[in-house]
Short mmCIF file of C-alpha atoms in Angstrom, two decimals:
data_model
loop_
_atom_site.label_atom_id
_atom_site.label_comp_id
_atom_site.label_asym_id
_atom_site.label_seq_id
_atom_site.Cartn_x
_atom_site.Cartn_y
_atom_site.Cartn_z
CA UNK M 826 41.47 66.93 196.54
CA UNK M 827 43.33 64.57 199.58
CA UNK M 828 46.76 65.49 201.11
CA UNK M 829 46.38 62.32 203.55
CA UNK M 830 49.25 59.69 202.88
CA UNK M 831 47.47 56.52 200.42
CA UNK M 832 48.47 53.73 200.00
CA UNK M 833 51.75 52.85 197.07
CA UNK M 834 48.58 52.35 193.46
CA UNK M 835 49.99 48.23 193.34
CA UNK M 836 48.12 48.34 196.98
CA UNK M 837 44.93 48.89 195.96
CA UNK M 838 41.78 47.06 195.85
CA UNK M 839 40.83 49.80 192.65
CA UNK M 840 44.41 48.84 191.27
CA UNK M 841 43.41 44.76 190.65
CA UNK M 842 40.27 45.56 188.42
CA UNK M 843 41.82 45.25 185.25
CA UNK M 844 39.22 47.53 183.00
CA UNK M 845 36.71 49.74 183.79
CA UNK M 846 34.00 47.39 182.59
CA UNK M 847 31.41 45.51 185.35
CA UNK M 848 28.57 42.99 184.29
CA UNK M 849 26.62 45.32 184.01
CA UNK M 850 28.51 46.99 180.98
CA UNK M 851 29.69 44.06 179.55
CA UNK M 852 25.13 43.55 178.68
CA UNK M 853 24.77 46.57 177.80
CA UNK M 854 28.05 45.89 175.50
CA UNK M 855 26.67 43.25 173.97
CA UNK M 856 23.43 44.27 173.38
CA UNK M 857 24.73 47.02 171.66
CA UNK M 858 26.47 44.38 169.14
CA UNK M 859 23.36 42.50 168.51
CA UNK M 860 21.47 45.84 167.86
CA UNK M 861 23.85 47.21 165.40
CA UNK M 862 23.74 43.79 163.75
CA UNK M 863 20.03 44.73 163.76
CA UNK M 864 20.58 48.42 161.72
CA UNK M 865 22.71 46.73 159.55
CA UNK M 866 19.74 44.41 158.38
CA UNK M 867 17.14 46.35 158.28
CA UNK M 868 18.65 49.64 157.18
CA UNK M 869 20.75 47.89 154.31
CA UNK M 870 18.70 44.69 154.26
CA UNK M 871 15.40 44.91 155.10
CA UNK M 872 13.99 48.44 154.64
CA UNK M 873 12.98 49.64 150.72
CA UNK M 874 14.52 52.79 148.81
CA UNK M 875 13.43 55.37 149.22
CA UNK M 876 11.39 56.59 145.81
CA UNK M 877 13.63 60.05 145.15
CA UNK M 878 15.66 59.34 147.41
CA UNK M 879 16.47 55.34 145.88
CA UNK M 880 19.26 54.01 148.10
CA UNK M 881 20.98 57.35 149.64
CA UNK M 882 17.64 57.25 152.17
CA UNK M 883 20.05 54.23 153.94
CA UNK M 884 21.66 56.96 155.39
CA UNK M 885 19.34 58.17 157.09
CA UNK M 886 19.83 55.48 159.76
CA UNK M 887 23.23 56.67 161.14
CA UNK M 888 22.53 60.13 160.36
CA UNK M 889 19.25 60.64 162.42
CA UNK M 890 20.08 58.90 165.94
CA UNK M 891 23.65 59.98 165.73
CA UNK M 892 22.35 63.58 166.17
CA UNK M 893 19.98 62.69 167.97
CA UNK M 894 22.33 61.30 170.20
CA UNK M 895 24.81 63.46 169.90
CA UNK M 896 21.55 66.51 171.11
CA UNK M 897 20.92 64.04 174.23
CA UNK M 898 24.01 63.72 174.93
CA UNK M 899 24.64 67.52 175.34
CA UNK M 900 21.28 67.59 177.52
CA UNK M 901 23.46 65.30 179.85
CA UNK M 902 26.28 67.36 180.43
CA UNK M 903 23.63 70.44 179.93
CA UNK M 904 22.19 68.37 183.67
CA UNK M 905 25.21 67.34 185.15
CA UNK M 906 26.07 70.72 184.96
CA UNK M 907 23.78 72.10 186.84
CA UNK M 908 23.55 69.18 188.96
CA UNK M 909 27.67 70.43 190.57
CA UNK M 910 26.52 73.62 189.94
CA UNK M 911 23.77 73.77 191.98
CA UNK M 912 24.03 70.97 195.10
CA UNK M 913 26.13 71.90 198.11
CA UNK M 914 28.26 68.86 197.44
CA UNK M 915 29.68 69.89 194.42
CA UNK M 916 30.69 66.47 193.33
CA UNK M 917 33.44 65.84 191.20
CA UNK M 918 31.23 62.00 189.53
CA UNK M 919 28.67 64.96 187.55
CA UNK M 920 31.40 67.19 186.84
CA UNK M 921 32.94 63.11 184.65
CA UNK M 922 29.61 62.59 183.38
CA UNK M 923 29.52 65.85 181.78
CA UNK M 924 32.58 65.49 180.59
CA UNK M 925 32.09 62.01 179.53
CA UNK M 926 28.86 62.96 177.37
CA UNK M 927 30.50 65.57 175.76
CA UNK M 928 33.06 63.63 174.74
CA UNK M 929 30.34 61.46 173.15
CA UNK M 930 28.63 63.97 171.73
CA UNK M 931 30.66 65.54 169.86
CA UNK M 932 31.91 62.03 167.71
CA UNK M 933 28.64 61.91 167.36
CA UNK M 934 28.40 65.73 166.44
CA UNK M 935 30.74 64.83 163.80
CA UNK M 936 29.61 61.65 162.21
CA UNK M 937 26.33 63.57 161.82
CA UNK M 938 28.11 66.59 159.73
CA UNK M 939 30.25 63.90 157.97
CA UNK M 940 27.03 61.27 157.02
CA UNK M 941 25.10 64.72 156.25
CA UNK M 942 27.97 65.83 154.03
CA UNK M 943 27.66 62.62 152.48
CA UNK M 944 23.78 62.48 151.76
CA UNK M 945 24.09 66.54 150.75
CA UNK M 946 25.89 65.62 147.80
CA UNK M 947 24.34 62.51 146.35
CA UNK M 948 20.89 63.72 147.45
CA UNK M 949 21.38 68.21 147.06
CA UNK M 950 24.06 67.85 144.49
CA UNK M 951 27.17 69.46 147.33
CA UNK M 952 28.85 68.83 150.08
CA UNK M 953 27.81 72.02 152.44
CA UNK M 954 25.43 74.34 152.09
CA UNK M 955 25.58 77.62 154.70
CA UNK M 956 22.64 77.60 155.35
CA UNK M 957 20.58 77.72 158.97
CA UNK M 958 20.69 74.01 159.85
CA UNK M 959 23.94 73.04 158.65
CA UNK M 960 25.71 76.47 159.97
CA UNK M 961 24.60 75.76 162.72
CA UNK M 962 24.78 72.08 163.91
CA UNK M 963 28.48 73.44 162.84
CA UNK M 964 28.30 76.15 165.55
CA UNK M 965 27.24 73.69 168.02
CA UNK M 966 30.18 71.15 167.27
CA UNK M 967 32.94 73.78 167.21
CA UNK M 968 31.12 75.32 170.87
CA UNK M 969 31.50 72.12 172.19
CA UNK M 970 35.18 71.68 170.73
CA UNK M 971 36.23 74.44 172.83
CA UNK M 972 34.07 72.84 175.54
CA UNK M 973 36.60 69.94 175.70
CA UNK M 974 39.53 72.52 174.83
CA UNK M 975 38.18 74.50 178.08
CA UNK M 976 38.11 71.56 180.97
CA UNK M 977 41.92 70.60 179.92
CA UNK M 978 43.64 73.75 180.88
CA UNK M 979 45.29 73.86 183.97
CA UNK M 980 43.83 73.78 187.22
CA UNK M 981 42.17 71.75 190.13
CA UNK M 982 39.29 69.56 189.54
CA UNK M 983 37.19 71.86 190.98
CA UNK M 984 38.55 74.68 188.90
CA UNK M 985 37.61 72.38 185.95
CA UNK M 986 34.27 71.31 187.01
CA UNK M 987 33.41 74.59 187.83
CA UNK M 988 34.10 76.32 184.77
CA UNK M 989 33.20 73.20 182.15
CA UNK M 990 30.14 73.47 184.49
CA UNK M 991 28.80 77.41 182.91
CA UNK M 992 30.04 76.52 179.98
CA UNK M 993 28.19 73.27 179.54
CA UNK M 994 25.08 74.72 180.40
CA UNK M 995 24.99 77.94 178.29
CA UNK M 996 25.84 75.61 175.42
CA UNK M 997 22.92 73.49 175.76
CA UNK M 998 20.75 76.98 174.88
CA UNK M 999 22.22 76.21 170.31
CA UNK M 1000 19.57 72.73 170.51
CA UNK M 1001 16.88 74.32 170.10
CA UNK M 1002 17.89 76.68 167.62
CA UNK M 1003 19.70 73.87 165.69
CA UNK M 1004 16.42 71.55 165.78
CA UNK M 1005 13.95 74.24 165.18
CA UNK M 1006 16.21 76.49 162.69
CA UNK M 1007 14.58 74.54 159.22
CA UNK M 1008 10.83 76.34 161.09
CA UNK M 1009 12.81 79.04 161.71
CA UNK M 1010 14.87 79.70 158.19
CA UNK M 1011 14.04 78.31 154.98
CA UNK M 1012 16.79 76.35 154.47
CA UNK M 1013 17.51 73.86 151.55
CA UNK M 1014 17.33 71.40 155.03
CA UNK M 1015 14.61 69.32 154.40
CA UNK M 1016 12.21 69.52 157.49
CA UNK M 1017 11.96 67.02 160.54
CA UNK M 1018 9.95 64.14 159.52
CA UNK M 1019 9.78 62.01 162.92
CA UNK M 1020 9.74 64.92 165.39
CA UNK M 1021 7.17 66.75 163.25
CA UNK M 1022 6.04 69.61 165.72
CA UNK M 1023 2.32 68.52 163.91
CA UNK M 1024 3.02 64.48 164.53
CA UNK M 1025 2.49 64.14 161.12
CA UNK M 1026 5.14 61.57 160.04
CA UNK M 1027 6.15 61.64 156.49
CA UNK M 1028 7.63 58.00 156.47
CA UNK M 1029 7.16 54.75 155.02
CA UNK M 1030 6.77 52.07 157.89
CA UNK M 1031 9.09 49.85 157.59
CA UNK M 1032 11.95 53.32 157.15
CA UNK M 1033 10.49 53.95 160.12
CA UNK M 1034 11.07 51.29 162.09
CA UNK M 1035 14.44 51.16 161.12
CA UNK M 1036 15.30 54.57 161.95
CA UNK M 1037 13.84 53.88 165.54
CA UNK M 1038 16.63 50.29 165.74
CA UNK M 1039 19.23 52.86 164.91
CA UNK M 1040 17.86 54.82 167.58
CA UNK M 1041 18.51 52.14 170.17
CA UNK M 1042 21.40 50.59 168.55
CA UNK M 1043 23.25 54.43 169.51
CA UNK M 1044 21.35 54.21 172.83
CA UNK M 1045 23.12 51.77 174.14
CA UNK M 1046 26.34 52.35 172.23
CA UNK M 1047 26.32 55.67 174.20
CA UNK M 1048 25.57 54.28 177.47
CA UNK M 1049 28.13 51.98 176.85
CA UNK M 1050 31.20 54.51 176.24
CA UNK M 1051 29.51 56.93 178.97
CA UNK M 1052 29.63 54.76 181.48
CA UNK M 1053 33.47 53.49 180.51
CA UNK M 1054 34.37 56.96 179.86
CA UNK M 1055 33.01 58.29 182.98
CA UNK M 1056 34.42 55.73 184.68
CA UNK M 1057 38.23 56.45 183.17
CA UNK M 1058 37.62 59.59 184.20
CA UNK M 1059 37.43 59.12 187.49
CA UNK M 1060 40.62 56.64 187.70
CA UNK M 1061 42.61 59.48 186.05
CA UNK M 1062 41.41 62.03 187.83
CA UNK M 1063 42.65 59.18 191.37
CA UNK M 1064 45.58 59.17 189.72
CA UNK M 1065 46.24 62.80 189.71
CA UNK M 1066 45.25 62.90 193.46
CA UNK M 1067 47.44 60.08 194.25
CA UNK M 1068 50.79 61.84 192.58
CA UNK M 1069 50.07 64.66 194.55
CA UNK M 1070 49.54 62.68 197.64
CA UNK M 1071 52.72 60.74 196.69
CA UNK M 1072 54.84 64.54 196.71
CA UNK M 1073 53.63 65.38 199.75
CA UNK M 1074 54.74 62.23 201.54
CA UNK M 1075 58.34 62.44 199.97
CA UNK M 1076 58.86 65.90 201.27
CA UNK M 1077 57.58 65.13 204.29
CA UNK M 1078 60.33 62.38 204.80
CA UNK M 1079 62.64 64.63 203.72
CA UNK M 1080 61.92 66.39 206.72
CA UNK M 1081 61.45 63.45 209.15
CA UNK M 1082 65.42 61.96 208.02
CA UNK M 1083 67.01 65.35 208.17
CA UNK G 771 58.15 68.39 211.80
CA UNK G 772 58.62 67.46 208.34
CA UNK G 773 59.76 70.94 206.61
CA UNK G 774 56.92 71.43 203.48
CA UNK G 775 58.16 74.78 202.48
CA UNK G 776 57.88 75.06 199.14
CA UNK G 777 61.40 74.24 196.73
CA UNK G 778 62.78 76.69 195.53
CA UNK G 779 64.28 76.21 191.38
CA UNK G 780 67.43 75.98 192.56
CA UNK G 781 67.01 72.77 195.36
CA UNK G 782 69.05 69.58 194.61
CA UNK G 783 65.99 66.62 193.28
CA UNK G 784 63.17 69.49 191.87
CA UNK G 785 62.23 68.38 188.82
CA UNK G 786 61.72 71.27 185.91
CA UNK G 787 58.36 72.97 186.50
CA UNK G 788 55.32 72.07 183.95
CA UNK G 789 54.79 73.07 180.99
CA UNK G 790 51.65 75.15 180.77
CA UNK G 791 49.02 72.92 178.48
CA UNK G 792 48.99 74.73 175.29
CA UNK G 793 47.25 72.57 173.41
CA UNK G 794 43.72 73.97 174.60
CA UNK G 795 44.66 76.90 174.52
CA UNK G 796 45.62 76.47 170.59
CA UNK G 797 42.17 74.47 170.31
CA UNK G 798 40.40 77.39 172.27
CA UNK G 799 42.05 79.73 169.95
CA UNK G 800 41.26 77.58 166.58
CA UNK G 801 37.46 77.13 168.36
CA UNK G 802 37.18 80.93 168.39
CA UNK G 803 38.12 81.53 164.38
CA UNK G 804 36.19 78.44 164.03
CA UNK G 805 32.78 79.91 165.10
CA UNK G 806 33.97 83.75 162.97
CA UNK G 807 34.25 81.86 159.97
CA UNK G 808 31.18 80.20 160.80
CA UNK G 809 29.08 83.22 161.18
CA UNK G 810 30.30 85.01 158.42
CA UNK G 811 29.61 82.96 156.26
CA UNK G 812 26.27 82.37 157.17
CA UNK G 813 25.74 86.26 156.63
CA UNK G 814 27.79 86.29 153.82
CA UNK G 815 25.39 83.43 152.72
CA UNK G 816 21.93 85.48 153.67
CA UNK G 817 22.99 87.72 151.13
CA UNK G 818 21.19 85.58 148.23
CA UNK G 819 17.78 86.45 149.08
CA UNK G 820 16.00 82.20 148.90
CA UNK G 821 12.82 83.03 147.13
CA UNK G 822 9.90 81.14 146.06
CA UNK G 823 9.03 81.69 142.56
CA UNK G 824 5.69 83.38 143.00
CA UNK G 825 7.42 85.93 145.52
CA UNK G 826 9.49 87.79 142.88
CA UNK G 827 8.88 91.10 142.93
CA UNK G 828 6.27 90.24 145.24
CA UNK G 829 8.20 89.75 149.24
CA UNK G 830 10.64 91.89 150.41
CA UNK G 831 14.27 91.71 149.03
CA UNK G 832 12.51 89.14 146.63
CA UNK G 833 13.26 92.57 143.40
CA UNK G 834 14.20 90.93 139.70
CA UNK G 835 16.87 93.22 139.16
CA UNK G 836 20.11 91.42 141.97
CA UNK G 837 20.66 87.98 142.15
CA UNK G 838 18.67 85.37 144.41
CA UNK G 839 18.22 81.83 145.23
CA UNK G 840 15.40 80.68 143.85
CA UNK G 841 12.96 77.77 145.38
CA UNK G 842 10.19 76.08 142.72
CA UNK G 843 9.45 72.56 141.36
CA UNK G 844 11.15 71.39 137.55
CA UNK G 845 8.23 71.76 136.07
CA UNK G 846 7.43 67.87 133.87
CA UNK G 847 8.86 68.34 130.17
CA UNK G 848 10.63 71.07 130.67
CA UNK G 849 13.57 69.47 131.29
CA UNK G 850 16.19 70.16 128.11
CA UNK G 851 19.36 68.64 128.41
CA UNK G 852 21.58 69.71 124.71
CA UNK G 853 25.66 70.56 124.45
CA UNK G 854 26.25 69.99 128.12
CA UNK G 855 22.76 72.99 128.86
CA UNK G 856 20.15 72.53 131.25
CA UNK G 857 17.09 74.22 130.52
CA UNK G 858 13.87 73.49 132.27
CA UNK G 859 11.22 75.51 134.55
CA UNK G 860 10.41 75.37 137.97
CA UNK G 861 6.93 76.78 140.01
CA UNK G 862 5.34 77.55 142.82
CA UNK G 863 2.13 78.66 143.39
CA UNK G 864 0.41 78.62 140.31
CA UNK G 865 4.52 81.15 138.84
CA UNK G 866 6.43 79.76 136.61
CA UNK G 867 10.57 80.82 135.94
CA UNK G 868 12.28 79.60 132.41
CA UNK G 869 15.82 79.04 134.06
CA UNK G 870 18.59 77.86 131.87
CA UNK G 871 21.42 76.71 134.59
CA UNK G 872 24.76 76.35 131.87
CA UNK G 873 25.60 72.33 133.35
CA UNK G 874 24.18 69.66 134.25
CA UNK G 875 22.60 69.41 137.59
CA UNK G 876 24.07 66.53 140.29
CA UNK G 877 21.91 65.16 142.98
CA UNK G 878 18.88 63.68 142.92
CA UNK G 879 17.55 66.02 139.83
CA UNK G 880 14.63 65.09 137.95
CA UNK G 881 11.47 66.34 137.23
CA UNK G 882 8.61 66.80 139.82
CA UNK G 883 11.17 67.68 142.57
CA UNK G 884 12.11 70.72 144.60
CA UNK G 885 14.99 72.65 142.88
CA UNK G 886 17.16 75.64 144.29
CA UNK G 887 19.04 77.91 142.19
CA UNK G 888 21.04 80.90 142.49
CA UNK G 889 21.64 83.04 139.77
CA UNK G 890 20.53 85.94 138.06
CA UNK G 891 17.65 87.08 135.83
CA UNK G 892 18.34 88.20 132.42
CA UNK G 893 16.50 90.71 131.49
CA UNK G 894 16.88 90.85 127.38
CA UNK G 895 15.02 86.68 127.68
CA UNK G 896 13.48 87.09 130.60
CA UNK G 897 15.02 84.16 132.32
CA UNK G 898 16.25 82.89 135.19
CA UNK G 899 20.37 82.16 134.64
CA UNK G 900 21.18 79.96 136.97
CA UNK G 901 25.40 78.97 138.13
CA UNK G 902 24.11 76.46 140.62
CA UNK G 903 21.63 74.50 141.24
CA UNK G 904 20.53 72.41 144.72
CA UNK G 905 17.82 69.85 144.84
CA UNK G 906 15.44 70.30 148.04
CA UNK G 907 14.32 66.90 148.69
CA UNK G 908 10.92 66.83 151.03
CA UNK G 909 10.14 65.51 154.15
CA UNK G 910 8.19 62.46 152.86
CA UNK G 911 10.05 58.59 152.23
CA UNK G 912 8.37 56.82 150.38
CA UNK G 913 9.66 52.98 149.81
CA UNK G 914 9.85 53.09 146.11
CA UNK G 915 7.91 50.00 145.74
CA UNK G 916 5.05 51.60 147.40
CA UNK G 917 4.60 54.23 143.74
CA UNK G 918 4.21 51.05 141.60
CA UNK G 919 1.59 49.86 144.03
CA UNK G 920 -0.43 52.84 143.90
CA UNK G 921 0.09 53.10 139.93
CA UNK G 922 -1.16 49.36 139.78
CA UNK G 923 -4.18 50.29 142.21
CA UNK G 924 -4.65 53.08 139.51
CA UNK G 925 -4.04 51.08 137.12
CA UNK G 926 -7.11 48.38 138.78
CA UNK G 927 -9.30 51.46 139.97
CA UNK G 928 -9.68 52.74 136.05
CA UNK G 929 -9.80 48.74 134.32
CA UNK G 930 -13.61 49.02 137.04
CA UNK G 931 -14.63 52.06 135.47
CA UNK G 932 -14.16 50.60 131.88
CA UNK G 933 -11.51 53.16 131.19
CA UNK G 934 -8.79 51.05 130.36
#
């Protein structure tokens, strides 16, 4: 955290930027919107209804990509937490990406739970069942809400980064438990269809294709959100640091005038 | 030299001390409570043993005199709905159990689909009295039209062999 006098915010080059976007993020954003349109077309239009689940199967194209992206987001959080903790520089950039990724992961996980409950009500006949997959997923969701709460506790940026990095590394260990819970316990939840360890995919071709469209669309959305949110966090940290610098400047000027 | 000694609360122009951030602490408390509830519910739920039909009396915990979650496939031609009650047979590995459910099963309940029935055995009638029926759909996703195509292919095969 710097204590050197700084320029007023209005005079800095950074303040002339109107947001966190760049040409690259704009391209990713447009690609995400196009892919979402593609997903809607395939998910609701071109893909067939399922023999047993009928039209309810279309929830699959949102439910599965969101849970995969939540896993990916939490893994990115853990990797960046590790990079923060175990590199000499202890760069806050890694901490911000970790935090931004966890926030997006929590949103995706919430979407997974909501779509899963709707799907469950239609197909199983119940919104919720305390079986292994659902329980461990709920626990994962709650753990990362805790992670975000810890990030917002009092303290400096390095303190925040250190304590949240430790939790980020511990929390990610829940993911294998969630994923393999359907094999470890007898569960109402169906077994993994695409990420089946045997590699035997039991899914109609167009359904599988629509699912991949969903994964691509949500991945682009994740990357776009991650870039914007981590830049937003960097700006917030900058404002916090400058606030302290200005306070110190004000104190110095009081001493000079006295 | 600037005077950078800390200000005291009595100094003019000293802003009110920042209040501690309460929201993250409240959220952390709620997270701990929610985590406890989730684990407790999971453990309580695990009290109902999850058994396949052929494991009754065979597998540890799958005793007929206790509350069970019983899994099996609804046998074709056995579903009878009468006055809001539903009776059907479920089968697993050649073992069959008759189920009586005081209601209409929800979800995508139908013949030839796996279900999980919560309930107890009635020793007098040797029927499983279910108070909750959940439909366990498989990890297979088959296009509805494929089935029609398969049926058409089967008919065509039968036609070729002269059986139709």
